[in-house]
PDB file of C-alpha atoms in Angstrom:
ATOM      1  CA  MET A   1      55.111  33.142  47.653  1.00 53.00           C
ATOM      2  CA  THR A   2      58.242  33.273  50.841  1.00 53.00           C
ATOM      3  CA  ILE A   3      60.541  36.683  49.817  1.00 51.00           C
ATOM      4  CA  THR A   4      63.563  36.134  51.378  1.00 54.00           C
ATOM      5  CA  GLY A   5      66.501  39.031  52.942  1.00 52.00           C
ATOM      6  CA  GLY A   6      69.025  39.457  51.352  1.00 51.00           C
ATOM      7  CA  THR A   7      71.207  39.118  54.466  1.00 53.00           C
ATOM      8  CA  ALA A   8      72.425  35.550  57.191  1.00 51.00           C
ATOM      9  CA  GLY A   9      69.325  35.482  59.563  1.00 55.00           C
ATOM     10  CA  ASP A  10      66.708  37.231  57.832  1.00 56.00           C
ATOM     11  CA  THR A  11      63.606  35.717  58.531  1.00 55.00           C
ATOM     12  CA  PRO A  12      61.694  34.978  55.251  1.00 56.00           C
ATOM     13  CA  VAL A  13      58.603  37.209  54.205  1.00 54.00           C
ATOM     14  CA  ASP A  14      55.013  35.540  52.991  1.00 58.00           C
ATOM     15  CA  ILE A  15      53.647  37.500  51.054  1.00 57.00           C
ATOM     16  CA  PRO A  16      49.691  35.462  49.338  1.00 66.00           C
ATOM     17  CA  ARG A  17      49.241  34.428  46.203  1.00 68.00           C
ATOM     18  CA  VAL A  18      46.960  36.503  44.463  1.00 67.00           C
ATOM     19  CA  PRO A  19      48.491  39.970  45.959  1.00 69.00           C
ATOM     20  CA  ALA A  20      51.818  38.229  44.971  1.00 67.00           C
ATOM     21  CA  ARG A  21      50.507  38.059  40.915  1.00 71.00           C
ATOM     22  CA  GLU A  22      49.079  41.662  41.501  1.00 72.00           C
ATOM     23  CA  ALA A  23      52.846  43.399  42.763  1.00 69.00           C
ATOM     24  CA  ALA A  24      54.098  41.127  39.982  1.00 68.00           C
ATOM     25  CA  GLU A  25      52.140  42.198  36.744  1.00 71.00           C
ATOM     26  CA  ARG A  26      51.411  45.997  37.769  1.00 71.00           C
ATOM     27  CA  GLU A  27      55.554  45.653  38.056  1.00 68.00           C
ATOM     28  CA  LEU A  28      55.726  44.673  34.444  1.00 65.00           C
ATOM     29  CA  SER A  29      53.146  47.681  33.292  1.00 68.00           C
ATOM     30  CA  LYS A  30      55.577  49.716  33.715  1.00 67.00           C
ATOM     31  CA  PRO A  31      56.898  51.013  30.303  1.00 67.00           C
ATOM     32  CA  MET A  32      60.455  50.741  30.654  1.00 65.00           C
ATOM     33  CA  TYR A  33      59.660  46.766  30.020  1.00 61.00           C
ATOM     34  CA  HIS A  34      57.704  47.937  26.362  1.00 60.00           C
ATOM     35  CA  GLU A  35      60.164  49.890  25.953  1.00 62.00           C
ATOM     36  CA  ASN A  36      61.479  47.245  22.185  1.00 67.00           C
ATOM     37  CA  ASP A  37      57.694  45.657  22.263  1.00 67.00           C
ATOM     38  CA  PRO A  38      56.693  45.674  18.642  1.00 67.00           C
ATOM     39  CA  SER A  39      53.656  47.979  17.327  1.00 72.00           C
ATOM     40  CA  LEU A  40      50.258  46.810  17.201  1.00 74.00           C
ATOM     41  CA  LEU A  41      50.882  47.641  12.910  1.00 77.00           C
ATOM     42  CA  GLN A  42      53.792  45.322  13.770  1.00 77.00           C
ATOM     43  CA  ARG A  43      51.699  42.570  15.667  1.00 78.00           C
ATOM     44  CA  ALA A  44      48.814  42.432  12.951  1.00 81.00           C
ATOM     45  CA  LEU A  45      51.905  42.002   9.801  1.00 79.00           C
ATOM     46  CA  ASP A  46      53.725  39.354  12.269  1.00 79.00           C
ATOM     47  CA  ARG A  47      49.521  37.831  12.697  1.00 83.00           C
ATOM     48  CA  PHE A  48      48.850  38.327   8.504  1.00 81.00           C
ATOM     49  CA  TRP A  49      52.320  36.259   7.716  1.00 80.00           C
ATOM     50  CA  ASP A  50      51.387  33.610  10.390  1.00 81.00           C
ATOM     51  CA  TRP A  51      48.551  32.141   8.858  1.00 79.00           C
ATOM     52  CA  VAL A  52      49.774  32.646   5.344  1.00 71.00           C
ATOM     53  CA  ASP A  53      52.542  30.637   6.612  1.00 75.00           C
ATOM     54  CA  GLY A  54      50.086  28.044   7.970  1.00 74.00           C
ATOM     55  CA  LEU A  55      47.450  28.379   4.736  1.00 69.00           C
ATOM     56  CA  PHE A  56      50.483  27.258   1.585  1.00 69.00           C
ATOM     57  CA  GLU A  57      51.420  24.727   5.160  1.00 72.00           C
ATOM     58  CA  ALA A  58      48.024  23.167   4.633  1.00 70.00           C
ATOM     59  CA  ALA A  59      48.052  23.687   0.992  1.00 63.00           C
ATOM     60  CA  SER A  60      51.097  22.470   0.296  1.00 63.00           C
ATOM     61  CA  THR A  61      50.449  19.185   2.596  1.00 69.00           C
ATOM     62  CA  ALA A  62      46.736  18.136   0.372  1.00 63.00           C
ATOM     63  CA  THR A  63      48.730  19.078  -2.666  1.00 58.00           C
ATOM     64  CA  PRO A  64      50.423  16.194  -4.276  1.00 64.00           C
ATOM     65  CA  GLY A  65      54.689  16.805  -4.221  1.00 60.00           C
ATOM     66  CA  GLY A  66      53.974  19.016  -0.643  1.00 62.00           C
ATOM     67  CA  THR A  67      55.254  22.323  -1.551  1.00 63.00           C
ATOM     68  CA  VAL A  68      56.856  21.472  -5.225  1.00 62.00           C
ATOM     69  CA  GLY A  69      53.714  20.818  -6.109  1.00 65.00           C
ATOM     70  CA  LEU A  70      51.382  23.294  -4.937  1.00 63.00           C
ATOM     71  CA  VAL A  71      54.278  26.349  -6.664  1.00 69.00           C
ATOM     72  CA  ALA A  72      53.234  23.796  -9.797  1.00 67.00           C
ATOM     73  CA  VAL A  73      49.470  24.121  -9.225  1.00 67.00           C
ATOM     74  CA  VAL A  74      50.516  27.509  -9.547  1.00 73.00           C
ATOM     75  CA  ILE A  75      52.386  27.881 -12.645  1.00 79.00           C
ATOM     76  CA  VAL A  76      49.989  26.372 -14.466  1.00 68.00           C
ATOM     77  CA  VAL A  77      47.258  28.593 -13.069  1.00 73.00           C
ATOM     78  CA  LEU A  78      48.928  31.821 -14.103  1.00 80.00           C
ATOM     79  CA  ALA A  79      50.427  30.379 -17.318  1.00 75.00           C
ATOM     80  CA  LEU A  80      45.950  29.914 -18.090  1.00 74.00           C
ATOM     81  CA  ILE A  81      45.549  32.759 -16.944  1.00 80.00           C
ATOM     82  CA  GLY A  82      47.632  34.308 -19.074  1.00 75.00           C
ATOM     83  CA  ALA A  83      46.703  32.354 -21.920  1.00 70.00           C
ATOM     84  CA  LEU A  84      43.156  33.344 -22.453  1.00 69.00           C
ATOM     85  CA  TRP A  85      43.915  37.104 -21.760  1.00 69.00           C
ATOM     86  CA  TRP A  86      46.584  36.734 -24.475  1.00 66.00           C
ATOM     87  CA  ARG A  87      43.858  34.513 -26.216  1.00 58.00           C
ATOM     88  CA  LEU A  88      40.877  37.328 -25.665  1.00 58.00           C
ATOM     89  CA  GLY A  89      42.628  40.206 -24.830  1.00 52.00           C
ATOM     90  CA  THR A  90      42.494  43.335 -23.029  1.00 48.00           C
ATOM     91  CA  PRO A  91      38.376  43.325 -21.477  1.00 48.00           C
ATOM     92  CA  HIS A  92      36.379  45.841 -22.959  1.00 46.00           C
ATOM     93  CA  ARG A  93      33.387  47.996 -21.111  1.00 45.00           C
ATOM     94  CA  THR A  94      30.016  45.680 -21.403  1.00 42.00           C
ATOM     95  CA  PRO A  95      27.129  48.225 -21.757  1.00 41.00           C
ATOM     96  CA  ALA A  96      23.647  46.993 -19.854  1.00 39.00           C
ATOM     97  CA  THR A  97      22.137  47.780 -22.920  1.00 40.00           C
ATOM     98  CA  GLY A  98      23.476  45.358 -25.570  1.00 40.00           C
ATOM     99  CA  GLY A  99      26.197  45.320 -27.118  1.00 45.00           C
ATOM    100  CA  ASP A 100      27.873  49.022 -28.447  1.00 55.00           C
ATOM    101  CA  ALA A 101      25.055  49.045 -31.182  1.00 64.00           C
ATOM    102  CA  LEU A 102      23.290  52.184 -32.562  1.00 75.00           C
ATOM    103  CA  PHE A 103      20.335  51.125 -31.573  1.00 73.00           C
ATOM    104  CA  ASP A 104      18.869  49.683 -28.791  1.00 66.00           C
ATOM    105  CA  THR A 105      14.798  50.342 -28.562  1.00 65.00           C
ATOM    106  CA  ALA A 106      12.303  49.502 -31.231  1.00 68.00           C
ATOM    107  CA  PRO A 107      13.687  51.195 -34.398  1.00 80.00           C
ATOM    108  CA  ARG A 108      11.766  55.221 -34.832  1.00 87.00           C
ATOM    109  CA  THR A 109      12.001  57.120 -37.743  1.00 92.00           C
ATOM    110  CA  ALA A 110      15.048  59.802 -37.947  1.00 91.00           C
ATOM    111  CA  ALA A 111      11.877  62.756 -37.448  1.00 93.00           C
ATOM    112  CA  GLU A 112      11.683  61.059 -34.270  1.00 92.00           C
ATOM    113  CA  HIS A 113      14.877  60.339 -32.511  1.00 93.00           C
ATOM    114  CA  ARG A 114      15.469  64.057 -33.466  1.00 94.00           C
ATOM    115  CA  ALA A 115      11.886  65.308 -31.837  1.00 95.00           C
ATOM    116  CA  ALA A 116      13.171  62.944 -28.716  1.00 93.00           C
ATOM    117  CA  ALA A 117      16.842  64.848 -29.567  1.00 94.00           C
ATOM    118  CA  THR A 118      15.467  67.572 -29.328  1.00 95.00           C
ATOM    119  CA  ARG A 119      12.868  67.100 -25.918  1.00 95.00           C
ATOM    120  CA  HIS A 120      15.842  66.716 -23.566  1.00 95.00           C
ATOM    121  CA  ALA A 121      18.042  69.516 -25.185  1.00 95.00           C
ATOM    122  CA  SER A 122      15.361  71.548 -23.444  1.00 95.00           C
ATOM    123  CA  ALA A 123      15.190  69.649 -20.173  1.00 95.00           C
ATOM    124  CA  GLY A 124      19.127  70.125 -20.083  1.00 94.00           C
ATOM    125  CA  GLN A 125      19.656  66.221 -20.723  1.00 95.00           C
ATOM    126  CA  TRP A 126      22.303  66.964 -23.179  1.00 96.00           C
ATOM    127  CA  ASN A 127      23.612  63.325 -22.913  1.00 94.00           C
ATOM    128  CA  GLN A 128      20.191  61.650 -23.969  1.00 94.00           C
ATOM    129  CA  ALA A 129      20.285  64.642 -27.004  1.00 94.00           C
ATOM    130  CA  VAL A 130      23.879  64.078 -27.850  1.00 95.00           C
ATOM    131  CA  GLN A 131      22.346  59.871 -28.152  1.00 94.00           C
ATOM    132  CA  GLU A 132      19.080  60.906 -30.100  1.00 94.00           C
ATOM    133  CA  ARG A 133      20.766  63.304 -32.150  1.00 95.00           C
ATOM    134  CA  MET A 134      23.807  60.612 -33.205  1.00 94.00           C
ATOM    135  CA  ARG A 135      20.608  58.199 -34.005  1.00 93.00           C
ATOM    136  CA  ALA A 136      18.383  61.075 -35.542  1.00 93.00           C
ATOM    137  CA  ILE A 137      21.847  61.922 -38.078  1.00 94.00           C
ATOM    138  CA  VAL A 138      22.083  56.788 -39.356  1.00 93.00           C
ATOM    139  CA  ARG A 139      18.035  57.299 -39.572  1.00 92.00           C
ATOM    140  CA  SER A 140      18.172  59.443 -41.845  1.00 92.00           C
ATOM    141  CA  LEU A 141      20.731  58.773 -44.013  1.00 92.00           C
ATOM    142  CA  GLU A 142      20.000  54.746 -43.496  1.00 91.00           C
ATOM    143  CA  GLU A 143      16.169  56.234 -45.174  1.00 91.00           C
ATOM    144  CA  ARG A 144      17.784  57.715 -47.690  1.00 90.00           C
ATOM    145  CA  THR A 145      18.915  55.123 -48.917  1.00 89.00           C
ATOM    146  CA  LEU A 146      23.114  56.194 -48.038  1.00 89.00           C
ATOM    147  CA  LEU A 147      23.085  53.324 -45.228  1.00 90.00           C
ATOM    148  CA  GLU A 148      21.799  50.275 -45.498  1.00 89.00           C
ATOM    149  CA  PRO A 149      19.835  49.028 -42.345  1.00 87.00           C
ATOM    150  CA  ARG A 150      22.206  47.039 -40.267  1.00 85.00           C
ATOM    151  CA  PRO A 151      21.165  45.400 -37.056  1.00 83.00           C
ATOM    152  CA  GLY A 152      24.218  45.541 -34.274  1.00 85.00           C
ATOM    153  CA  ARG A 153      25.450  48.240 -36.592  1.00 87.00           C
ATOM    154  CA  THR A 154      27.691  50.883 -34.116  1.00 90.00           C
ATOM    155  CA  ALA A 155      28.498  54.889 -34.312  1.00 90.00           C
ATOM    156  CA  ASP A 156      31.553  54.646 -35.107  1.00 92.00           C
ATOM    157  CA  GLU A 157      30.854  51.424 -38.016  1.00 92.00           C
ATOM    158  CA  ALA A 158      28.073  54.131 -39.029  1.00 91.00           C
ATOM    159  CA  ALA A 159      30.305  57.262 -39.820  1.00 93.00           C
ATOM    160  CA  ALA A 160      32.806  55.416 -41.206  1.00 93.00           C
ATOM    161  CA  GLU A 161      30.552  54.243 -43.760  1.00 92.00           C
ATOM    162  CA  ALA A 162      28.525  57.371 -44.267  1.00 91.00           C
ATOM    163  CA  GLY A 163      32.146  59.317 -45.077  1.00 90.00           C
ATOM    164  CA  ARG A 164      32.546  57.330 -47.751  1.00 89.00           C
ATOM    165  CA  HIS A 165      29.748  58.076 -49.088  1.00 87.00           C
ATOM    166  CA  LEU A 166      29.966  62.234 -47.577  1.00 90.00           C
ATOM    167  CA  PRO A 167      33.740  62.361 -47.537  1.00 90.00           C
ATOM    168  CA  THR A 168      33.006  66.408 -46.740  1.00 91.00           C
ATOM    169  CA  HIS A 169      31.769  65.179 -44.165  1.00 93.00           C
ATOM    170  CA  ALA A 170      34.208  62.625 -42.525  1.00 92.00           C
ATOM    171  CA  ASP A 171      36.144  64.488 -40.363  1.00 94.00           C
ATOM    172  CA  ALA A 172      32.686  65.878 -38.085  1.00 94.00           C
ATOM    173  CA  LEU A 173      30.517  62.433 -38.537  1.00 94.00           C
ATOM    174  CA  ARG A 174      34.080  60.416 -36.753  1.00 95.00           C
ATOM    175  CA  SER A 175      33.677  62.956 -34.074  1.00 95.00           C
ATOM    176  CA  ALA A 176      30.164  62.751 -33.652  1.00 95.00           C
ATOM    177  CA  ALA A 177      30.826  58.961 -33.438  1.00 94.00           C
ATOM    178  CA  ARG A 178      33.247  59.520 -31.305  1.00 94.00           C
ATOM    179  CA  THR A 179      31.416  62.089 -28.477  1.00 94.00           C
ATOM    180  CA  PHE A 180      28.233  59.596 -29.049  1.00 94.00           C
ATOM    181  CA  ASP A 181      30.411  56.540 -27.705  1.00 92.00           C
ATOM    182  CA  ASP A 182      31.592  59.398 -24.695  1.00 93.00           C
ATOM    183  CA  VAL A 183      28.864  59.809 -23.713  1.00 93.00           C
ATOM    184  CA  THR A 184      27.136  56.593 -23.841  1.00 90.00           C
ATOM    185  CA  TYR A 185      30.052  53.701 -22.828  1.00 89.00           C
ATOM    186  CA  GLY A 186      32.318  56.192 -21.603  1.00 88.00           C
ATOM    187  CA  GLY A 187      31.526  57.551 -18.835  1.00 87.00           C
ATOM    188  CA  ARG A 188      32.121  61.072 -19.699  1.00 91.00           C
ATOM    189  CA  SER A 189      29.117  64.163 -19.320  1.00 91.00           C
ATOM    190  CA  ALA A 190      28.300  66.219 -23.233  1.00 93.00           C
ATOM    191  CA  ASP A 191      27.302  69.836 -22.754  1.00 94.00           C
ATOM    192  CA  GLU A 192      25.181  72.030 -24.480  1.00 95.00           C
ATOM    193  CA  PRO A 193      28.428  72.770 -27.474  1.00 95.00           C
ATOM    194  CA  ALA A 194      28.793  69.212 -27.998  1.00 94.00           C
ATOM    195  CA  TYR A 195      24.781  68.575 -28.322  1.00 95.00           C
ATOM    196  CA  ARG A 196      25.233  71.998 -30.582  1.00 96.00           C
ATOM    197  CA  ARG A 197      27.981  70.273 -33.181  1.00 96.00           C
ATOM    198  CA  VAL A 198      26.485  67.062 -33.787  1.00 95.00           C
ATOM    199  CA  GLU A 199      22.880  68.881 -34.332  1.00 95.00           C
ATOM    200  CA  GLN A 200      24.722  71.200 -36.506  1.00 95.00           C
ATOM    201  CA  LEU A 201      25.849  68.153 -38.530  1.00 95.00           C
ATOM    202  CA  ASP A 202      22.493  66.592 -39.057  1.00 94.00           C
ATOM    203  CA  THR A 203      21.425  69.910 -40.529  1.00 93.00           C
ATOM    204  CA  ALA A 204      24.264  70.020 -42.384  1.00 93.00           C
ATOM    205  CA  LEU A 205      23.653  66.786 -43.702  1.00 92.00           C
ATOM    206  CA  GLU A 206      19.748  67.413 -44.560  1.00 89.00           C
ATOM    207  CA  ARG A 207      21.633  69.763 -46.768  1.00 87.00           C
ATOM    208  CA  THR A 208      23.575  67.375 -48.927  1.00 82.00           C
ATOM    209  CA  LYS A 209      22.026  65.747 -51.605  1.00 74.00           C
ATOM    210  CA  PRO A 210      24.601  62.868 -52.601  1.00 67.00           C
ATOM    211  CA  VAL A 211      24.683  62.147 -56.195  1.00 52.00           C
ATOM    212  CA  LEU A 212      25.817  59.800 -59.068  1.00 48.00           C
ATOM    213  CA  ALA A 213      29.534  59.775 -59.780  1.00 48.00           C
ATOM    214  CA  THR A 214      31.394  58.419 -62.808  1.00 45.00           C
ATOM    215  CA  SER A 215      34.596  58.197 -61.313  1.00 43.00           C
ATOM    216  CA  SER A 216      33.770  56.771 -57.975  1.00 44.00           C
ATOM    217  CA  THR A 217      33.534  53.173 -57.053  1.00 42.00           C
ATOM    218  CA  ASP A 218      31.577  54.077 -54.311  1.00 46.00           C
ATOM    219  CA  GLY A 219      29.121  55.423 -56.212  1.00 45.00           C
ATOM    220  CA  PHE A 220      28.190  59.043 -55.327  1.00 49.00           C
ATOM    221  CA  THR A 221      29.493  62.074 -54.533  1.00 50.00           C
ATOM    222  CA  GLU A 222      27.751  64.818 -53.074  1.00 53.00           C
ATOM    223  CA  ALA A 223      26.447  68.369 -54.044  1.00 51.00           C
ATOM    224  CA  PRO A 224      24.305  71.069 -51.650  1.00 48.00           C
ATOM    225  CA  ARG A 225      21.100  71.328 -52.302  1.00 47.00           C
TER     226      ARG A 225
END
């Protein structure tokens, strides 16, 4: 590399290539030359959008009709997704135990469910205690023929059906079913007061005796034992 002086007659100065490059790099590395450089985030965003641009360009090239064809395909896909969403509705939670059925194991008696609830309550396992006590309530109503045994019945359905035959307990039945759903499918945790309410309902229902009604289409009314 040759550098010539600023006035006539100056002798040219020869600088070797490598030292010249290093000197240029040191000069250009000074902050004054980088004050307006984009930030690291801006450079990353620029690279991302360049990648997206290239992706769409490649897709439009491979799609009949180019960019217009690609846009049409995207619109069709979005329309299909919207149609499926409208037809099927919002996805519901899917518990790992086979639907929203109240009973998820082999049939057990009301007494067996109560015993399981008591064991869980003694261990402070309030979620499981609530579940077993609600199952005891429904099984007891089935054993007393107030409810017809039906596979796949949910806690809400059982509460609604039982409430028609035991109207003074309808609200408590709905509340117990809601507590069961909350701890089983809603990811919530029960506490001792919640369990005791379901336990008290079970005891109250055991003491309630349905009798034939003379003016009720349901065929039952209720009277204390």
